[in-house]
PDB file of C-alpha atoms in Angstrom:
ATOM      1  CA  MET X 227     224.299 335.153  51.644  1.00 80.00           C
ATOM      2  CA  GLU X 228     221.022 334.493  53.242  1.00 91.00           C
ATOM      3  CA  ARG X 229     218.379 337.175  53.872  1.00 96.00           C
ATOM      4  CA  TYR X 230     216.465 336.926  56.824  1.00 98.00           C
ATOM      5  CA  ASP X 231     213.102 338.887  57.670  1.00 98.00           C
ATOM      6  CA  ILE X 232     213.755 339.099  60.737  1.00 98.00           C
ATOM      7  CA  ALA X 233     216.095 339.215  63.454  1.00 98.00           C
ATOM      8  CA  ILE X 234     215.610 339.256  66.299  1.00 98.00           C
ATOM      9  CA  ILE X 235     218.496 339.852  69.081  1.00 97.00           C
ATOM     10  CA  GLY X 236     218.466 338.732  72.785  1.00 95.00           C
ATOM     11  CA  THR X 237     217.159 335.759  73.896  1.00 95.00           C
ATOM     12  CA  GLY X 238     215.362 336.831  77.128  1.00 93.00           C
ATOM     13  CA  PRO X 239     211.816 336.249  77.472  1.00 95.00           C
ATOM     14  CA  ALA X 240     211.638 339.314  75.073  1.00 97.00           C
ATOM     15  CA  GLY X 241     213.660 337.966  72.138  1.00 97.00           C
ATOM     16  CA  LEU X 242     211.968 334.693  72.500  1.00 97.00           C
ATOM     17  CA  GLN X 243     208.677 335.653  72.349  1.00 98.00           C
ATOM     18  CA  ALA X 244     209.059 337.985  69.819  1.00 98.00           C
ATOM     19  CA  SER X 245     210.979 334.674  67.993  1.00 98.00           C
ATOM     20  CA  ILE X 246     208.074 332.431  68.349  1.00 98.00           C
ATOM     21  CA  VAL X 247     205.396 335.014  67.209  1.00 98.00           C
ATOM     22  CA  ALA X 248     207.724 336.237  63.732  1.00 98.00           C
ATOM     23  CA  ARG X 249     207.491 331.433  63.187  1.00 97.00           C
ATOM     24  CA  ILE X 250     204.084 330.918  63.532  1.00 97.00           C
ATOM     25  CA  ARG X 251     203.428 334.063  60.755  1.00 97.00           C
ATOM     26  CA  ASN X 252     205.955 332.061  58.858  1.00 96.00           C
ATOM     27  CA  LYS X 253     208.517 334.157  58.660  1.00 97.00           C
ATOM     28  CA  LYS X 254     212.694 333.722  57.900  1.00 97.00           C
ATOM     29  CA  VAL X 255     213.484 333.624  61.739  1.00 98.00           C
ATOM     30  CA  LEU X 256     217.189 334.466  63.008  1.00 98.00           C
ATOM     31  CA  LEU X 257     217.487 334.376  66.862  1.00 98.00           C
ATOM     32  CA  ILE X 258     220.658 335.580  68.139  1.00 97.00           C
ATOM     33  CA  GLY X 259     221.563 334.850  71.961  1.00 93.00           C
ATOM     34  CA  SER X 260     222.881 332.471  74.042  1.00 89.00           C
ATOM     35  CA  LYS X 261     221.534 328.666  74.187  1.00 89.00           C
ATOM     36  CA  ASP X 262     221.682 328.904  78.197  1.00 86.00           C
ATOM     37  CA  LEU X 263     219.163 332.309  77.580  1.00 88.00           C
ATOM     38  CA  SER X 264     219.257 334.439  80.325  1.00 80.00           C
ATOM     39  CA  LEU X 265     221.457 334.433  83.317  1.00 72.00           C
ATOM     40  CA  LYS X 266     219.558 337.433  84.985  1.00 77.00           C
ATOM     41  CA  LEU X 267     216.353 334.869  84.013  1.00 82.00           C
ATOM     42  CA  THR X 268     217.667 331.738  85.115  1.00 78.00           C
ATOM     43  CA  LYS X 269     219.406 332.406  88.211  1.00 74.00           C
ATOM     44  CA  THR X 270     216.052 334.001  89.186  1.00 83.00           C
ATOM     45  CA  HIS X 271     215.029 332.152  92.851  1.00 82.00           C
ATOM     46  CA  SER X 272     211.627 332.601  92.513  1.00 84.00           C
ATOM     47  CA  ILE X 273     208.759 334.335  90.201  1.00 88.00           C
ATOM     48  CA  SER X 274     204.819 334.888  91.220  1.00 87.00           C
ATOM     49  CA  ASN X 275     203.602 337.550  88.566  1.00 87.00           C
ATOM     50  CA  TYR X 276     203.910 335.309  85.044  1.00 90.00           C
ATOM     51  CA  LEU X 277     200.582 334.375  83.834  1.00 91.00           C
ATOM     52  CA  GLY X 278     199.743 331.001  84.195  1.00 91.00           C
ATOM     53  CA  PHE X 279     202.555 329.220  85.847  1.00 90.00           C
ATOM     54  CA  GLY X 280     201.717 330.196  89.858  1.00 88.00           C
ATOM     55  CA  THR X 281     204.687 330.407  91.594  1.00 90.00           C
ATOM     56  CA  ILE X 282     208.171 329.030  89.528  1.00 92.00           C
ATOM     57  CA  SER X 283     211.945 329.745  89.706  1.00 90.00           C
ATOM     58  CA  GLY X 284     213.101 331.461  86.515  1.00 87.00           C
ATOM     59  CA  GLU X 285     215.522 328.127  86.404  1.00 91.00           C
ATOM     60  CA  ASP X 286     212.246 326.201  85.410  1.00 93.00           C
ATOM     61  CA  LEU X 287     210.225 329.057  83.862  1.00 92.00           C
ATOM     62  CA  ALA X 288     213.707 329.041  80.998  1.00 92.00           C
ATOM     63  CA  LYS X 289     212.982 324.597  79.945  1.00 94.00           C
ATOM     64  CA  GLN X 290     209.420 325.814  79.451  1.00 95.00           C
ATOM     65  CA  PHE X 291     210.910 328.065  77.107  1.00 95.00           C
ATOM     66  CA  LYS X 292     213.140 326.078  75.645  1.00 95.00           C
ATOM     67  CA  ASN X 293     210.568 322.928  75.003  1.00 96.00           C
ATOM     68  CA  HIS X 294     207.888 325.865  73.250  1.00 96.00           C
ATOM     69  CA  LEU X 295     211.050 326.705  71.483  1.00 96.00           C
ATOM     70  CA  ASP X 296     212.016 322.903  70.729  1.00 96.00           C
ATOM     71  CA  GLU X 297     208.146 322.724  69.696  1.00 96.00           C
ATOM     72  CA  LEU X 298     208.152 324.762  67.210  1.00 96.00           C
ATOM     73  CA  ASN X 299     211.825 324.357  65.851  1.00 96.00           C
ATOM     74  CA  ILE X 300     213.451 327.867  66.369  1.00 97.00           C
ATOM     75  CA  GLU X 301     217.101 327.287  66.605  1.00 96.00           C
ATOM     76  CA  ILE X 302     220.087 329.731  68.657  1.00 97.00           C
ATOM     77  CA  THR X 303     222.032 330.729  67.082  1.00 96.00           C
ATOM     78  CA  GLU X 304     225.609 331.485  69.195  1.00 93.00           C
ATOM     79  CA  ASP X 305     227.178 334.771  68.538  1.00 91.00           C
ATOM     80  CA  LYS X 306     227.384 338.299  69.976  1.00 88.00           C
ATOM     81  CA  ILE X 307     226.887 341.422  67.408  1.00 91.00           C
ATOM     82  CA  GLN X 308     229.101 343.844  67.014  1.00 87.00           C
ATOM     83  CA  SER X 309     227.298 346.434  65.375  1.00 91.00           C
ATOM     84  CA  VAL X 310     224.141 347.068  63.158  1.00 96.00           C
ATOM     85  CA  TYR X 311     224.076 348.933  59.936  1.00 95.00           C
ATOM     86  CA  SER X 312     220.592 349.939  58.112  1.00 95.00           C
ATOM     87  CA  MET X 313     221.473 349.023  54.290  1.00 95.00           C
ATOM     88  CA  GLY X 314     218.302 350.806  53.478  1.00 91.00           C
ATOM     89  CA  GLU X 315     216.089 348.103  52.185  1.00 92.00           C
ATOM     90  CA  TYR X 316     217.715 345.696  55.043  1.00 96.00           C
ATOM     91  CA  TYR X 317     220.044 345.459  58.256  1.00 97.00           C
ATOM     92  CA  ALA X 318     223.658 344.413  58.523  1.00 97.00           C
ATOM     93  CA  LEU X 319     224.374 342.605  61.467  1.00 97.00           C
ATOM     94  CA  GLN X 320     228.463 342.365  62.486  1.00 93.00           C
ATOM     95  CA  GLY X 321     229.465 339.303  64.694  1.00 91.00           C
ATOM     96  CA  VAL X 322     232.473 337.887  66.097  1.00 83.00           C
ATOM     97  CA  ASN X 323     233.106 336.433  62.739  1.00 82.00           C
ATOM     98  CA  VAL X 324     230.271 336.455  60.366  1.00 93.00           C
ATOM     99  CA  MET X 325     227.746 338.817  58.985  1.00 96.00           C
ATOM    100  CA  TYR X 326     224.003 338.780  58.522  1.00 97.00           C
ATOM    101  CA  GLU X 327     221.879 339.952  56.556  1.00 98.00           C
ATOM    102  CA  ALA X 328     217.876 340.793  57.780  1.00 98.00           C
ATOM    103  CA  THR X 329     214.844 343.141  56.164  1.00 98.00           C
ATOM    104  CA  SER X 330     214.193 343.859  59.932  1.00 98.00           C
ATOM    105  CA  VAL X 331     215.925 344.433  63.220  1.00 98.00           C
ATOM    106  CA  ILE X 332     214.004 343.778  67.178  1.00 98.00           C
ATOM    107  CA  LEU X 333     216.440 343.985  69.526  1.00 98.00           C
ATOM    108  CA  ALA X 334     215.966 342.776  72.826  1.00 96.00           C
ATOM    109  CA  THR X 335     219.414 343.372  74.684  1.00 93.00           C
ATOM    110  CA  GLY X 336     218.739 343.611  77.726  1.00 90.00           C
ATOM    111  CA  VAL X 337     219.629 346.824  79.406  1.00 84.00           C
ATOM    112  CA  VAL X 338     222.879 347.212  81.183  1.00 73.00           C
ATOM    113  CA  SER X 339     222.157 347.437  84.641  1.00 66.00           C
ATOM    114  CA  THR X 340     225.652 347.401  86.052  1.00 70.00           C
ATOM    115  CA  PRO X 341     227.124 351.476  84.974  1.00 74.00           C
ATOM    116  CA  GLN X 342     229.481 352.470  82.452  1.00 82.00           C
ATOM    117  CA  ILE X 343     233.420 353.045  84.159  1.00 91.00           C
ATOM    118  CA  LYS X 344     233.847 356.863  83.563  1.00 92.00           C
ATOM    119  CA  GLY X 345     236.242 357.285  80.318  1.00 92.00           C
ATOM    120  CA  GLU X 346     234.592 353.460  79.110  1.00 90.00           C
ATOM    121  CA  GLU X 347     231.965 355.014  76.064  1.00 84.00           C
ATOM    122  CA  GLU X 348     234.666 357.787  75.040  1.00 88.00           C
ATOM    123  CA  CYS X 349     237.529 355.223  74.785  1.00 90.00           C
ATOM    124  CA  PHE X 350     235.340 353.226  72.880  1.00 84.00           C
ATOM    125  CA  GLY X 351     236.617 351.832  70.286  1.00 81.00           C
ATOM    126  CA  ARG X 352     239.738 353.109  70.412  1.00 87.00           C
ATOM    127  CA  GLY X 353     241.433 350.782  72.815  1.00 91.00           C
ATOM    128  CA  VAL X 354     238.378 349.458  74.385  1.00 91.00           C
ATOM    129  CA  SER X 355     236.138 346.559  73.023  1.00 87.00           C
ATOM    130  CA  TYR X 356     233.489 344.560  74.354  1.00 85.00           C
ATOM    131  CA  CYS X 357     233.908 341.578  72.240  1.00 83.00           C
ATOM    132  CA  ALA X 358     237.539 340.050  73.235  1.00 86.00           C
ATOM    133  CA  THR X 359     236.971 337.142  70.732  1.00 82.00           C
ATOM    134  CA  CYS X 360     236.185 339.389  67.726  1.00 78.00           C
ATOM    135  CA  ASP X 361     239.329 341.811  68.370  1.00 83.00           C
ATOM    136  CA  ALA X 362     241.776 338.999  69.559  1.00 85.00           C
ATOM    137  CA  PRO X 363     244.015 339.353  66.056  1.00 86.00           C
ATOM    138  CA  LEU X 364     244.597 342.946  67.006  1.00 88.00           C
ATOM    139  CA  TYR X 365     246.851 341.104  69.903  1.00 92.00           C
ATOM    140  CA  LYS X 366     248.752 339.550  69.150  1.00 91.00           C
ATOM    141  CA  ASN X 367     252.056 339.577  71.263  1.00 92.00           C
ATOM    142  CA  LYS X 368     250.370 342.333  73.515  1.00 95.00           C
ATOM    143  CA  THR X 369     248.575 343.340  76.506  1.00 96.00           C
ATOM    144  CA  ALA X 370     245.459 344.221  78.026  1.00 96.00           C
ATOM    145  CA  VAL X 371     242.622 343.616  80.579  1.00 96.00           C
ATOM    146  CA  ILE X 372     239.276 341.853  79.955  1.00 96.00           C
ATOM    147  CA  ILE X 373     237.121 343.066  83.103  1.00 95.00           C
ATOM    148  CA  GLY X 374     234.344 340.274  83.276  1.00 93.00           C
ATOM    149  CA  TYR X 375     230.539 340.882  85.142  1.00 88.00           C
ATOM    150  CA  SER X 376     229.992 336.901  84.819  1.00 85.00           C
ATOM    151  CA  LYS X 377     231.464 333.745  84.595  1.00 87.00           C
ATOM    152  CA  LYS X 378     230.970 332.632  81.101  1.00 83.00           C
ATOM    153  CA  GLU X 379     233.165 335.761  79.432  1.00 89.00           C
ATOM    154  CA  GLU X 380     236.437 333.397  81.134  1.00 92.00           C
ATOM    155  CA  LYS X 381     235.689 331.388  77.993  1.00 89.00           C
ATOM    156  CA  GLU X 382     236.635 335.045  75.385  1.00 89.00           C
ATOM    157  CA  ALA X 383     239.626 335.116  78.214  1.00 93.00           C
ATOM    158  CA  LYS X 384     241.096 331.837  77.700  1.00 93.00           C
ATOM    159  CA  PHE X 385     240.890 332.485  73.660  1.00 91.00           C
ATOM    160  CA  LEU X 386     242.385 335.834  74.114  1.00 93.00           C
ATOM    161  CA  SER X 387     245.227 334.637  76.337  1.00 93.00           C
ATOM    162  CA  GLU X 388     246.166 332.150  73.487  1.00 93.00           C
ATOM    163  CA  VAL X 389     246.763 335.174  71.190  1.00 92.00           C
ATOM    164  CA  ALA X 390     247.870 337.888  73.726  1.00 94.00           C
ATOM    165  CA  LYS X 391     251.311 338.459  75.657  1.00 94.00           C
ATOM    166  CA  LYS X 392     249.780 338.666  78.841  1.00 95.00           C
ATOM    167  CA  ILE X 393     246.547 338.915  79.795  1.00 95.00           C
ATOM    168  CA  TYR X 394     245.086 340.453  83.100  1.00 96.00           C
ATOM    169  CA  TYR X 395     241.811 339.084  84.111  1.00 96.00           C
ATOM    170  CA  LEU X 396     239.143 341.417  86.501  1.00 96.00           C
ATOM    171  CA  PRO X 397     235.856 339.067  87.726  1.00 95.00           C
ATOM    172  CA  MET X 398     233.099 341.533  88.967  1.00 91.00           C
ATOM    173  CA  TYR X 399     231.291 338.505  90.152  1.00 89.00           C
ATOM    174  CA  LYS X 400     232.130 336.068  92.987  1.00 88.00           C
ATOM    175  CA  ASP X 401     231.969 332.412  91.432  1.00 86.00           C
ATOM    176  CA  GLU X 402     235.041 330.360  91.647  1.00 90.00           C
ATOM    177  CA  LEU X 403     237.354 331.002  88.434  1.00 92.00           C
ATOM    178  CA  ASP X 404     238.550 328.796  85.958  1.00 91.00           C
ATOM    179  CA  LEU X 405     241.497 330.199  84.124  1.00 93.00           C
ATOM    180  CA  SER X 406     245.168 329.066  83.272  1.00 90.00           C
ATOM    181  CA  SER X 407     247.726 330.288  85.210  1.00 90.00           C
ATOM    182  CA  SER X 408     249.209 332.632  82.174  1.00 93.00           C
ATOM    183  CA  ILE X 409     246.358 335.111  83.255  1.00 95.00           C
ATOM    184  CA  GLU X 410     246.371 337.335  86.109  1.00 95.00           C
ATOM    185  CA  ILE X 411     243.603 337.089  88.546  1.00 95.00           C
ATOM    186  CA  ILE X 412     243.669 341.135  89.805  1.00 94.00           C
ATOM    187  CA  LYS X 413     241.214 342.415  92.299  1.00 92.00           C
ATOM    188  CA  GLY X 414     239.655 345.950  92.798  1.00 92.00           C
ATOM    189  CA  LYS X 415     236.926 348.272  91.784  1.00 93.00           C
ATOM    190  CA  PRO X 416     237.352 349.726  88.044  1.00 95.00           C
ATOM    191  CA  MET X 417     236.978 353.308  88.372  1.00 95.00           C
ATOM    192  CA  GLU X 418     238.003 355.036  85.145  1.00 96.00           C
ATOM    193  CA  ILE X 419     239.498 354.295  81.337  1.00 96.00           C
ATOM    194  CA  ARG X 420     241.909 356.361  80.196  1.00 94.00           C
ATOM    195  CA  LYS X 421     243.332 356.985  76.676  1.00 94.00           C
ATOM    196  CA  VAL X 422     247.773 357.398  77.738  1.00 92.00           C
ATOM    197  CA  ASP X 423     250.569 357.494  75.354  1.00 88.00           C
ATOM    198  CA  GLY X 424     251.584 353.753  74.628  1.00 80.00           C
ATOM    199  CA  GLY X 425     248.207 352.520  75.069  1.00 91.00           C
ATOM    200  CA  MET X 426     245.134 352.334  77.442  1.00 95.00           C
ATOM    201  CA  GLU X 427     244.700 352.846  81.308  1.00 95.00           C
ATOM    202  CA  LEU X 428     242.749 351.387  83.691  1.00 96.00           C
ATOM    203  CA  ILE X 429     242.824 352.879  87.100  1.00 95.00           C
ATOM    204  CA  THR X 430     241.202 350.465  90.040  1.00 95.00           C
ATOM    205  CA  ASP X 431     240.590 351.260  93.532  1.00 93.00           C
ATOM    206  CA  SER X 432     243.530 349.509  94.408  1.00 90.00           C
ATOM    207  CA  ASP X 433     245.910 350.264  91.650  1.00 93.00           C
ATOM    208  CA  ASN X 434     247.169 351.067  88.056  1.00 93.00           C
ATOM    209  CA  PHE X 435     247.534 349.471  84.862  1.00 95.00           C
ATOM    210  CA  VAL X 436     248.752 350.230  81.502  1.00 95.00           C
ATOM    211  CA  VAL X 437     248.153 347.665  78.551  1.00 96.00           C
ATOM    212  CA  ASN X 438     247.668 348.249  74.924  1.00 95.00           C
ATOM    213  CA  GLY X 439     243.356 347.501  75.644  1.00 95.00           C
ATOM    214  CA  ILE X 440     240.320 347.088  77.698  1.00 96.00           C
ATOM    215  CA  PHE X 441     237.832 345.018  77.220  1.00 94.00           C
ATOM    216  CA  VAL X 442     234.578 345.048  78.922  1.00 92.00           C
ATOM    217  CA  LEU X 443     232.669 342.416  78.832  1.00 89.00           C
ATOM    218  CA  ARG X 444     228.869 342.167  79.978  1.00 83.00           C
ATOM    219  CA  ASP X 445     225.770 340.440  79.259  1.00 72.00           C
ATOM    220  CA  ALA X 446     223.695 343.224  77.781  1.00 70.00           C
ATOM    221  CA  ILE X 447     225.010 345.141  75.352  1.00 72.00           C
ATOM    222  CA  ASN X 448     226.086 348.572  75.242  1.00 76.00           C
ATOM    223  CA  VAL X 449     222.935 350.134  72.879  1.00 84.00           C
ATOM    224  CA  LYS X 450     224.499 353.036  72.683  1.00 79.00           C
ATOM    225  CA  THR X 451     227.453 352.048  70.337  1.00 81.00           C
ATOM    226  CA  LEU X 452     225.438 349.302  68.647  1.00 89.00           C
ATOM    227  CA  VAL X 453     223.156 351.039  66.170  1.00 93.00           C
ATOM    228  CA  PRO X 454     224.606 353.948  64.659  1.00 90.00           C
ATOM    229  CA  GLY X 455     221.331 356.940  64.834  1.00 93.00           C
ATOM    230  CA  LEU X 456     219.367 355.083  67.456  1.00 95.00           C
ATOM    231  CA  GLU X 457     217.056 357.356  69.457  1.00 96.00           C
ATOM    232  CA  ILE X 458     217.560 356.574  73.267  1.00 93.00           C
ATOM    233  CA  ASN X 459     216.813 358.386  76.131  1.00 92.00           C
ATOM    234  CA  GLY X 460     220.109 357.366  78.641  1.00 85.00           C
ATOM    235  CA  PRO X 461     220.250 353.612  78.932  1.00 84.00           C
ATOM    236  CA  HIS X 462     216.599 352.810  76.876  1.00 92.00           C
ATOM    237  CA  VAL X 463     215.755 353.248  73.425  1.00 96.00           C
ATOM    238  CA  VAL X 464     213.119 355.075  73.016  1.00 97.00           C
ATOM    239  CA  VAL X 465     210.016 353.211  71.145  1.00 98.00           C
ATOM    240  CA  ASP X 466     206.089 353.727  70.196  1.00 98.00           C
ATOM    241  CA  ARG X 467     203.658 351.532  72.205  1.00 97.00           C
ATOM    242  CA  LEU X 468     204.161 349.509  68.874  1.00 98.00           C
ATOM    243  CA  MET X 469     207.738 348.936  69.584  1.00 98.00           C
ATOM    244  CA  HIS X 470     208.581 350.564  66.975  1.00 98.00           C
ATOM    245  CA  THR X 471     212.372 352.840  66.777  1.00 98.00           C
ATOM    246  CA  ASN X 472     213.240 356.326  65.346  1.00 97.00           C
ATOM    247  CA  LEU X 473     214.764 354.001  62.061  1.00 97.00           C
ATOM    248  CA  PRO X 474     212.277 352.040  59.596  1.00 97.00           C
ATOM    249  CA  GLY X 475     212.382 348.160  60.496  1.00 98.00           C
ATOM    250  CA  LEU X 476     214.357 348.361  63.691  1.00 98.00           C
ATOM    251  CA  PHE X 477     212.114 347.720  66.860  1.00 98.00           C
ATOM    252  CA  ALA X 478     213.044 346.885  70.173  1.00 98.00           C
ATOM    253  CA  CYS X 479     211.322 345.718  73.395  1.00 98.00           C
ATOM    254  CA  GLY X 480     211.811 344.595  77.475  1.00 96.00           C
ATOM    255  CA  ASP X 481     213.771 346.113  79.845  1.00 93.00           C
ATOM    256  CA  LEU X 482     216.064 347.629  76.983  1.00 94.00           C
ATOM    257  CA  VAL X 483     212.864 350.161  76.570  1.00 96.00           C
ATOM    258  CA  GLY X 484     212.235 350.975  79.987  1.00 93.00           C
ATOM    259  CA  LEU X 485     210.477 349.775  83.114  1.00 91.00           C
ATOM    260  CA  PRO X 486     208.954 347.988  85.074  1.00 91.00           C
ATOM    261  CA  TYR X 487     212.206 345.428  84.406  1.00 90.00           C
ATOM    262  CA  GLN X 488     209.468 342.369  84.364  1.00 92.00           C
ATOM    263  CA  TYR X 489     209.493 338.976  82.442  1.00 93.00           C
ATOM    264  CA  ILE X 490     205.869 339.363  81.957  1.00 94.00           C
ATOM    265  CA  LYS X 491     206.002 343.043  80.856  1.00 96.00           C
ATOM    266  CA  SER X 492     208.867 342.041  78.567  1.00 96.00           C
ATOM    267  CA  ALA X 493     206.940 338.848  76.975  1.00 96.00           C
ATOM    268  CA  GLY X 494     204.345 341.221  75.840  1.00 97.00           C
ATOM    269  CA  GLU X 495     206.681 343.520  74.129  1.00 98.00           C
ATOM    270  CA  GLY X 496     208.376 341.318  72.771  1.00 98.00           C
ATOM    271  CA  ASN X 497     205.036 339.705  71.107  1.00 98.00           C
ATOM    272  CA  ILE X 498     204.118 343.596  70.027  1.00 98.00           C
ATOM    273  CA  ALA X 499     207.646 343.675  68.228  1.00 98.00           C
ATOM    274  CA  ALA X 500     206.825 340.872  66.364  1.00 98.00           C
ATOM    275  CA  LEU X 501     203.859 342.069  65.508  1.00 98.00           C
ATOM    276  CA  SER X 502     204.772 345.027  64.017  1.00 98.00           C
ATOM    277  CA  ALA X 503     207.754 343.768  62.141  1.00 98.00           C
ATOM    278  CA  VAL X 504     205.447 341.008  60.449  1.00 98.00           C
ATOM    279  CA  ASN X 505     203.514 344.098  59.249  1.00 97.00           C
ATOM    280  CA  TYR X 506     206.492 345.664  58.086  1.00 97.00           C
ATOM    281  CA  ILE X 507     207.378 342.933  56.071  1.00 96.00           C
ATOM    282  CA  ASP X 508     204.395 342.190  54.970  1.00 95.00           C
ATOM    283  CA  LYS X 509     203.809 345.982  53.428  1.00 93.00           C
ATOM    284  CA  ILE X 510     207.845 345.980  51.845  1.00 90.00           C
ATOM    285  CA  LYS X 511     206.683 342.771  50.050  1.00 82.00           C
ATOM    286  CA  GLN X 512     203.063 344.168  48.801  1.00 76.00           C
TER     287      GLN X 512
END
């Protein structure tokens, strides 16, 4: 299996800047995320504090980011990382259908801006999942609820509907839906998730649903379940000024490590994280 020097998870300003610095430093880089970059960025109407650009829309700034990646031949691997495991000399990253290896990892996943649903964390791995594509085979001829926080999650709903007996879809956004008639659209606010006899129960402010599984699909990854042993403080990863976490060879940057949530701050931290990762790799290769 190919082993990368640095795996970067996240394609917002922090992850992109980290990938650029790592590539300039001649490291073998794996950049994992979305080719659409950051939904938060592209939907921002106006940005006025990004050095060198005056006032610019998020969409136009994202185009500049893509141009920079293209100049350096940096490709984005579209995948959703489920877990990151320390294997001693390297890290193993579990994607949807692929396992990756990297000597070091930079987390730039952003922070989960929506509050967790009551019972969500306690039921993770016991009926609650964050990837419908990954766990689809487990739901053949079964029922599930998907709580989708952005339109792109509809792709996972469509995939799961081809396997499962019945799918309910609860959109947490206002965009027009594009789903097959076999998927039942439900409305309401998710209030609680419970483990019950025969499966899982989703309680909304208007109804209850008992199913075999519940998928909570957000743009950002819940870092609490991503990396075993990682030190966190609330929704944020604990780092020092050089973006080191408590785990050797693992770095974090951007919104994930704390306020203020600003693009230029995230890019700066991505720069630092990449330099720290490069220094880490160079030392262990001596």
